[in-house]
Amino acid sequence: QVSIREPLYLQAWRGTWLTNPPPAMGGLLVALGLQFLERRGSLNKSNWAQEIPRALRHISGLRNRGLDHAIHEPDIARKMLSTHLDLPHAPVEHEPDNRHGSTTHISIIDAEGTSVAITTSNGEGSGIVVPGTGMHLNNMLGEEDINPGGFHRLPAGMELPSMMAPTMFLRHGMPSLILGSGGSNRLRSAILQAALRHVVLGDPIEKAVCFPRMHNEGNELDVEPGILSEPAKHALEQQGWHIRTWRETSVYFGGVHAIAIDHRGGVDAAGDPRRGGVAWVQ
């Protein structure tokens, strides 16, 4: 059964963000990260390596304080974005990860401005192809990240949450950025960072997509090479981070595929090389 919902709307960074609404989790976490950094009011290229970990810790903390268990509550997005609801503690301390790619994102805009952001996933995979269609049925029941209370505990008939978060950014009511990512629980951090690099810091879309990323699991911070100086690394360690620097960029950090549209209607696009992404502008 297909559920059709209004997107989650957020006014931030001089425009409007549209993303996947609850009971999906990913869109709300991206929105909370965008809002958190805007309210801090100081994001720039020189403090990027300090501010992004703060935002990642903030949105992870919201999950740890019970957002996972409140995601099906009516109007939870509005409550979270307007009041930073003080959630009770819940036993979610570490977010399991799936290091393999099973999620695909496509961003599209046509000559008339019709825009689409769509993310699909096999989850853990079902091993079943619908005869005559070539369509592989997914299986999200084995995704630990969207079963935070444990497997087989979601009441019958209740929708599984999702971390998938196809996202658009509008300026003056017109699409300015279309993006999304695969990457299991890393996709929200990938989308957040690529969007901010382009919208806030002004990076061209290819640079924004390819820029080295960070992702946290609790106090463990995974970092791609080329982003942390030794002083910045030391400062983060003083804040309690355990830093793991990767030797090269990796599929682990998601695969953001994005389209940017300038104020004259010019289009540029980027496919993330971490996941074999392809971009085509005709």
PDB file of C-alpha atoms in Angstrom, residues 106-110 113-118 178-179:
ATOM      1  CA  ILE A 106      18.061   9.606  -8.297  1.00  0.00           C
ATOM      2  CA  SER A 107      17.611  13.384  -8.706  1.00  0.00           C
ATOM      3  CA  ILE A 108      15.838  14.689 -11.816  1.00  0.00           C
ATOM      4  CA  ILE A 109      14.737  18.038 -13.258  1.00  0.00           C
ATOM      5  CA  ASP A 110      13.295  18.524 -16.749  1.00  0.00           C
ATOM      6  CA  GLY A 113      11.337  22.664 -14.023  1.00  0.00           C
ATOM      7  CA  THR A 114       9.492  19.532 -12.903  1.00  0.00           C
ATOM      8  CA  SER A 115      11.704  18.146 -10.142  1.00  0.00           C
ATOM      9  CA  VAL A 116      11.948  14.688  -8.601  1.00  0.00           C
ATOM     10  CA  ALA A 117      14.050  13.295  -5.759  1.00  0.00           C
ATOM     11  CA  ILE A 118      13.551   9.559  -5.255  1.00  0.00           C
ATOM     12  CA  ILE A 178      17.713  18.460  -5.464  1.00  0.00           C
ATOM     13  CA  LEU A 179      19.581  15.706  -3.658  1.00  0.00           C
TER      14      LEU A 179
END
